């Protein structure tokens, strides 16, 4: 089998062209989006507030920030909203303008891109597979000297699905505060974690003003098209700078109104978490029986696999699965992973079973 290029989870048009498969027939195991679909309260809210598009949104987004505050535990005045988490990554990095930044690899590529656009030097701290891609706190802190303006940490991390607990985050933040280093924690996948209260950095906002937290609704709430992201920080200078320089209507009125609905849908939130935990346990239990696979412990709604069968590459696995309409992630493009790692996210049980069967055909 020939090795193909790595595709992003939304690259359906490219896959359709490469493999001559109608994109409507492709099941994405790469986008990491909640397979249960959007919140019923969001669906209802979008319909009920359609007339909101006839008016400018509240430029302070008061109701939305209050809803996010109730959902996360952050104070409303600590919350910034934007057009997706990607916009807030850019705003935070532009505000800090780091001359030197550290990135935990392998991870999401947008961080490195934004650092590069600001002209900063990027230093990589590489996670190790023999440590299950968990951060060595002693090793990380030893490398974080006062020359660093920014540390970026995805928690749980993409693509490894590993996570740092709150005690570890507190140690990192304390060390970085002494050095005058900001810490940006991307919690895009934190809500999927079985132990959200143990890994989220939100309670640490009371202790550390060098902490910047990012979240969005694309993954957990299955609403990437809304382009609703939010950030949290207790740093008044950062809040003031971003609020005074960003577009005053960075989020459209419909997304703002709908956002108020989804964060209140406690039944949907609990159903998503229960499904995620049970289905992850079921699938990992099946896959761990395969001697030709190593299953890294997942803290998010996706699983990283190491291929242990000689000669079997991530490109070959992608090729085999996509020909059956199953699109997982070839991780060869992630720094430090190479051609022996693939990642898949949860879908509905019957779709997950199809992927397991396809993998077993190669193993």
XYZ file of C-alpha atoms in Angstrom:
363
model
C 0.000 0.000 0.000
C 1.253 3.496 -0.767
C 1.671 6.048 1.993
C -0.553 9.114 1.636
C -0.238 12.608 3.036
C -1.635 13.268 6.517
C -5.074 14.857 6.381
C -6.719 17.142 8.933
C -10.039 16.015 10.351
C -11.944 18.529 8.198
C -10.122 17.820 4.905
C -13.001 15.877 3.369
C -12.657 17.551 -0.028
C -8.995 16.560 -0.305
C -9.714 12.984 0.728
C -12.640 12.833 -1.681
C -10.364 13.922 -4.523
C -7.454 11.661 -3.538
C -9.491 8.496 -3.038
C -12.540 9.171 -5.215
C -14.862 8.585 -2.241
C -17.889 10.897 -1.812
C -17.292 12.921 1.337
C -20.832 12.124 2.516
C -19.760 8.472 2.819
C -16.736 9.213 5.022
C -16.924 8.663 8.791
C -14.405 10.997 10.408
C -12.358 9.544 13.259
C -9.998 12.509 12.979
C -11.979 15.644 13.861
C -12.401 14.787 17.601
C -15.995 16.088 17.629
C -18.690 14.808 19.997
C -20.617 12.148 17.987
C -23.835 12.797 19.926
C -24.352 15.960 17.916
C -25.327 19.400 19.162
C -27.107 20.112 22.415
C -30.935 20.028 22.158
C -31.014 23.333 24.005
C -28.618 24.783 21.427
C -30.833 23.574 18.591
C -33.870 25.144 20.226
C -31.958 28.313 21.061
C -30.789 28.810 17.486
C -34.379 28.564 16.239
C -35.805 30.851 18.909
C -33.157 33.541 18.502
C -32.896 33.668 14.719
C -34.065 37.309 14.767
C -30.893 38.185 16.691
C -29.113 38.514 13.341
C -31.097 41.716 12.753
C -29.287 43.484 15.606
C -25.731 44.127 16.681
C -24.714 41.866 19.574
C -23.993 43.296 23.003
C -20.379 44.339 22.579
C -19.659 43.269 26.165
C -21.320 39.848 25.672
C -22.596 40.156 29.244
C -25.143 37.325 29.199
C -22.787 34.942 27.404
C -19.894 35.588 29.787
C -22.216 35.084 32.756
C -23.344 31.733 31.312
C -19.736 30.658 30.697
C -18.884 31.731 34.251
C -21.606 29.539 35.719
C -20.445 26.633 33.575
C -16.708 26.900 34.292
C -16.502 28.530 37.708
C -14.537 31.518 36.401
C -15.611 35.056 37.215
C -17.420 36.731 34.286
C -14.971 39.639 34.246
C -12.134 37.108 33.749
C -13.709 35.778 30.538
C -12.980 36.820 26.955
C -15.003 35.547 23.997
C -13.881 35.244 20.401
C -14.398 33.655 17.024
C -13.215 30.193 18.011
C -10.316 29.200 20.247
C -7.979 29.793 17.297
C -8.668 33.534 17.366
C -7.973 33.668 21.093
C -4.706 31.761 20.668
C -3.683 34.505 18.280
C -4.877 37.306 20.592
C -3.077 35.913 23.631
C 0.173 35.388 21.741
C 0.002 38.821 20.103
C -0.532 40.370 23.534
C 2.455 38.607 25.083
C 4.620 38.941 21.937
C 7.045 36.314 23.269
C 10.656 36.579 22.222
C 11.148 33.011 23.410
C 8.445 30.388 23.916
C 8.373 26.721 24.878
C 5.982 24.263 23.264
C 5.204 20.761 24.514
C 5.469 18.388 21.531
C 3.860 16.556 19.856
C 0.889 18.929 19.850
C -1.487 21.121 17.837
C 0.375 22.986 15.063
C -1.441 26.336 15.384
C 0.622 27.332 18.428
C 3.906 27.125 16.525
C 2.394 29.005 13.593
C 1.310 31.937 15.758
C 4.659 32.112 17.560
C 6.359 32.168 14.167
C 4.110 34.975 12.929
C 5.189 37.065 15.930
C 8.854 36.379 15.174
C 9.519 34.576 18.448
C 12.013 31.773 19.009
C 10.299 28.450 19.599
C 11.880 25.794 21.812
C 10.393 22.300 21.871
C 10.040 20.101 24.937
C 9.527 16.598 23.591
C 7.233 14.137 25.367
C 8.515 10.557 25.388
C 6.527 7.436 24.410
C 8.271 5.321 27.045
C 6.756 7.698 29.646
C 3.303 7.316 28.020
C 3.722 10.921 26.819
C 3.297 12.214 30.362
C 5.219 15.372 31.298
C 8.291 14.907 33.456
C 7.690 17.877 35.769
C 11.278 17.941 37.076
C 12.677 17.846 33.558
C 10.302 20.520 32.250
C 10.915 22.946 35.110
C 14.674 22.455 34.780
C 14.463 23.692 31.181
C 12.113 26.593 31.902
C 14.519 29.374 32.808
C 13.713 33.133 32.972
C 14.550 33.579 29.275
C 11.115 32.150 28.370
C 8.192 34.553 28.043
C 5.604 31.865 27.366
C 4.905 28.165 27.887
C 2.064 26.593 25.876
C 0.415 23.478 27.247
C -2.523 21.595 25.698
C -4.315 19.739 28.501
C -5.428 17.062 27.661
C -2.882 17.094 24.904
C -3.600 16.570 21.230
C -2.640 14.050 19.811
C -1.387 12.057 22.815
C -4.569 12.326 24.950
C -2.336 12.638 28.025
C -3.060 15.127 30.813
C -1.416 16.988 33.679
C -3.302 17.059 36.977
C -3.951 20.215 38.945
C -1.056 19.683 41.367
C 1.306 19.434 38.406
C -0.185 22.545 36.844
C 0.246 24.424 40.116
C 3.903 23.448 40.242
C 4.476 24.568 36.644
C 2.632 27.852 37.196
C 4.506 28.606 40.397
C 7.860 27.955 38.734
C 6.914 30.085 35.730
C 5.572 32.949 37.855
C 8.934 33.161 39.620
C 10.588 33.405 36.210
C 8.119 35.930 34.799
C 6.740 33.405 32.279
C 3.137 33.229 31.096
C 1.490 29.800 30.828
C -1.199 29.306 28.195
C -3.291 26.169 28.869
C -5.508 24.992 26.017
C -8.418 23.067 27.548
C -10.217 22.290 24.291
C -10.626 18.637 25.367
C -10.793 19.020 29.152
C -14.573 18.595 29.327
C -14.268 15.058 27.941
C -11.954 13.992 30.771
C -13.419 11.618 33.367
C -11.766 13.720 36.057
C -12.366 17.272 34.793
C -12.239 18.720 38.313
C -8.765 17.229 38.786
C -7.182 18.517 35.568
C -8.808 21.868 34.784
C -6.746 24.963 35.543
C -9.778 27.186 36.169
C -9.567 27.047 40.007
C -5.931 28.203 39.718
C -7.003 31.568 38.293
C -7.355 32.722 41.910
C -3.690 31.962 42.573
C -1.873 32.847 39.345
C -2.114 35.936 37.152
C 0.358 34.397 34.662
C -2.277 31.830 33.634
C -4.222 32.014 30.352
C -6.877 29.352 29.664
C -8.493 28.570 26.304
C -11.648 26.625 25.491
C -14.155 26.386 22.655
C -17.401 24.704 21.647
C -16.184 22.963 18.486
C -15.344 19.605 20.065
C -17.360 18.918 23.226
C -20.481 20.758 22.058
C -20.081 19.559 18.432
C -20.496 23.111 17.085
C -17.372 24.054 15.070
C -19.481 26.122 12.682
C -20.486 28.552 15.440
C -16.861 29.695 15.812
C -17.340 30.372 19.519
C -14.281 30.266 21.728
C -13.518 31.725 25.127
C -10.476 32.500 27.221
C -10.028 33.032 30.947
C -7.376 34.919 32.889
C -7.126 36.912 36.117
C -4.421 39.161 34.626
C -5.994 42.620 34.438
C -3.368 43.952 32.020
C -4.010 41.140 29.546
C -7.778 41.574 29.854
C -7.537 45.324 29.359
C -5.198 45.065 26.374
C -7.244 42.454 24.519
C -10.585 44.119 25.246
C -9.245 47.451 23.982
C -7.624 46.117 20.801
C -9.844 43.276 19.544
C -12.782 43.707 17.208
C -15.698 44.935 19.385
C -18.104 42.453 17.722
C -15.792 39.497 17.403
C -18.696 37.066 17.804
C -21.949 37.173 15.865
C -25.275 37.681 17.658
C -26.636 34.217 16.839
C -23.575 32.442 18.245
C -23.722 34.620 21.370
C -27.407 33.855 21.948
C -27.010 30.137 21.246
C -23.959 29.940 23.506
C -26.082 30.990 26.455
C -28.278 27.956 25.822
C -25.709 25.181 25.417
C -23.783 25.874 28.602
C -27.012 25.419 30.576
C -27.833 22.014 29.038
C -26.715 19.897 31.997
C -28.467 16.739 30.732
C -26.552 16.874 27.429
C -23.279 17.598 29.205
C -23.679 14.620 31.538
C -24.836 12.338 28.713
C -21.729 13.237 26.700
C -19.392 12.531 29.596
C -21.037 9.222 30.456
C -20.972 8.058 26.843
C -17.341 9.120 26.393
C -16.084 7.331 29.479
C -18.003 4.101 28.835
C -17.192 3.890 25.122
C -13.508 4.686 25.668
C -13.268 1.936 28.264
C -14.965 -0.531 25.933
C -12.803 0.231 22.892
C -9.511 0.413 24.781
C -10.321 -2.904 26.420
C -10.774 -4.526 23.000
C -7.679 -2.941 21.442
C -5.411 -3.758 24.395
C -5.930 -7.425 23.571
C -4.000 -6.907 20.315
C -0.276 -7.596 20.782
C 0.523 -5.526 17.680
C -0.893 -2.348 19.239
C 0.083 -0.175 22.166
C -2.845 1.858 23.508
C -1.818 5.021 25.332
C -4.145 5.876 28.256
C -6.647 8.495 27.017
C -7.765 11.526 29.023
C -9.795 13.009 26.135
C -12.266 11.654 23.577
C -9.545 10.299 21.304
C -6.927 7.554 21.537
C -3.329 7.427 20.328
C -2.106 4.039 19.131
C 1.436 2.832 18.460
C 1.723 0.269 15.689
C 3.992 -2.563 16.855
C 3.679 -4.854 13.845
C 6.866 -4.863 11.780
C 6.451 -3.106 8.456
C 3.031 -1.661 9.268
C 3.031 2.137 8.878
C 0.534 4.826 9.815
C 0.143 5.681 6.132
C -0.801 2.096 5.322
C -3.356 2.039 8.145
C -4.876 5.313 6.954
C -5.043 4.000 3.389
C -6.667 0.714 4.433
C -9.284 2.415 6.595
C -10.188 5.265 4.257
C -10.953 2.789 1.489
C -13.680 1.543 3.826
C -14.922 5.097 4.408
C -13.212 5.394 7.821
C -10.931 8.409 8.247
C -8.555 8.229 11.206
C -5.501 10.452 11.721
C -2.102 9.472 10.382
C 0.180 11.025 13.019
C 3.361 11.030 10.928
C 3.133 14.806 10.593
C 3.341 15.372 14.366
C 6.895 16.082 15.560
C 8.333 13.083 17.388
C 5.736 10.491 16.395
C 6.893 9.234 13.003
C 5.146 6.607 10.899
C 4.110 4.221 13.659
C 1.336 6.198 15.372
C -2.322 6.765 14.491
C -5.067 8.565 16.370
C -8.805 8.025 16.339
C -11.661 9.768 18.110
C -14.927 8.301 19.341
C -17.914 7.937 17.082
C -21.140 6.059 17.671
C -20.634 2.432 18.850
C -21.500 0.785 15.527
C -19.064 3.080 13.699
C -16.370 2.408 16.296
C -16.866 -1.322 15.781
C -16.286 -0.875 12.037
C -12.964 0.845 12.758
C -11.876 -1.880 15.192
C -12.676 -4.532 12.574
C -10.660 -2.625 9.940
C -7.669 -2.352 12.272
C -7.825 -6.063 13.114
C -7.672 -6.907 9.400
C -4.180 -5.354 9.316
C -2.980 -6.714 12.645
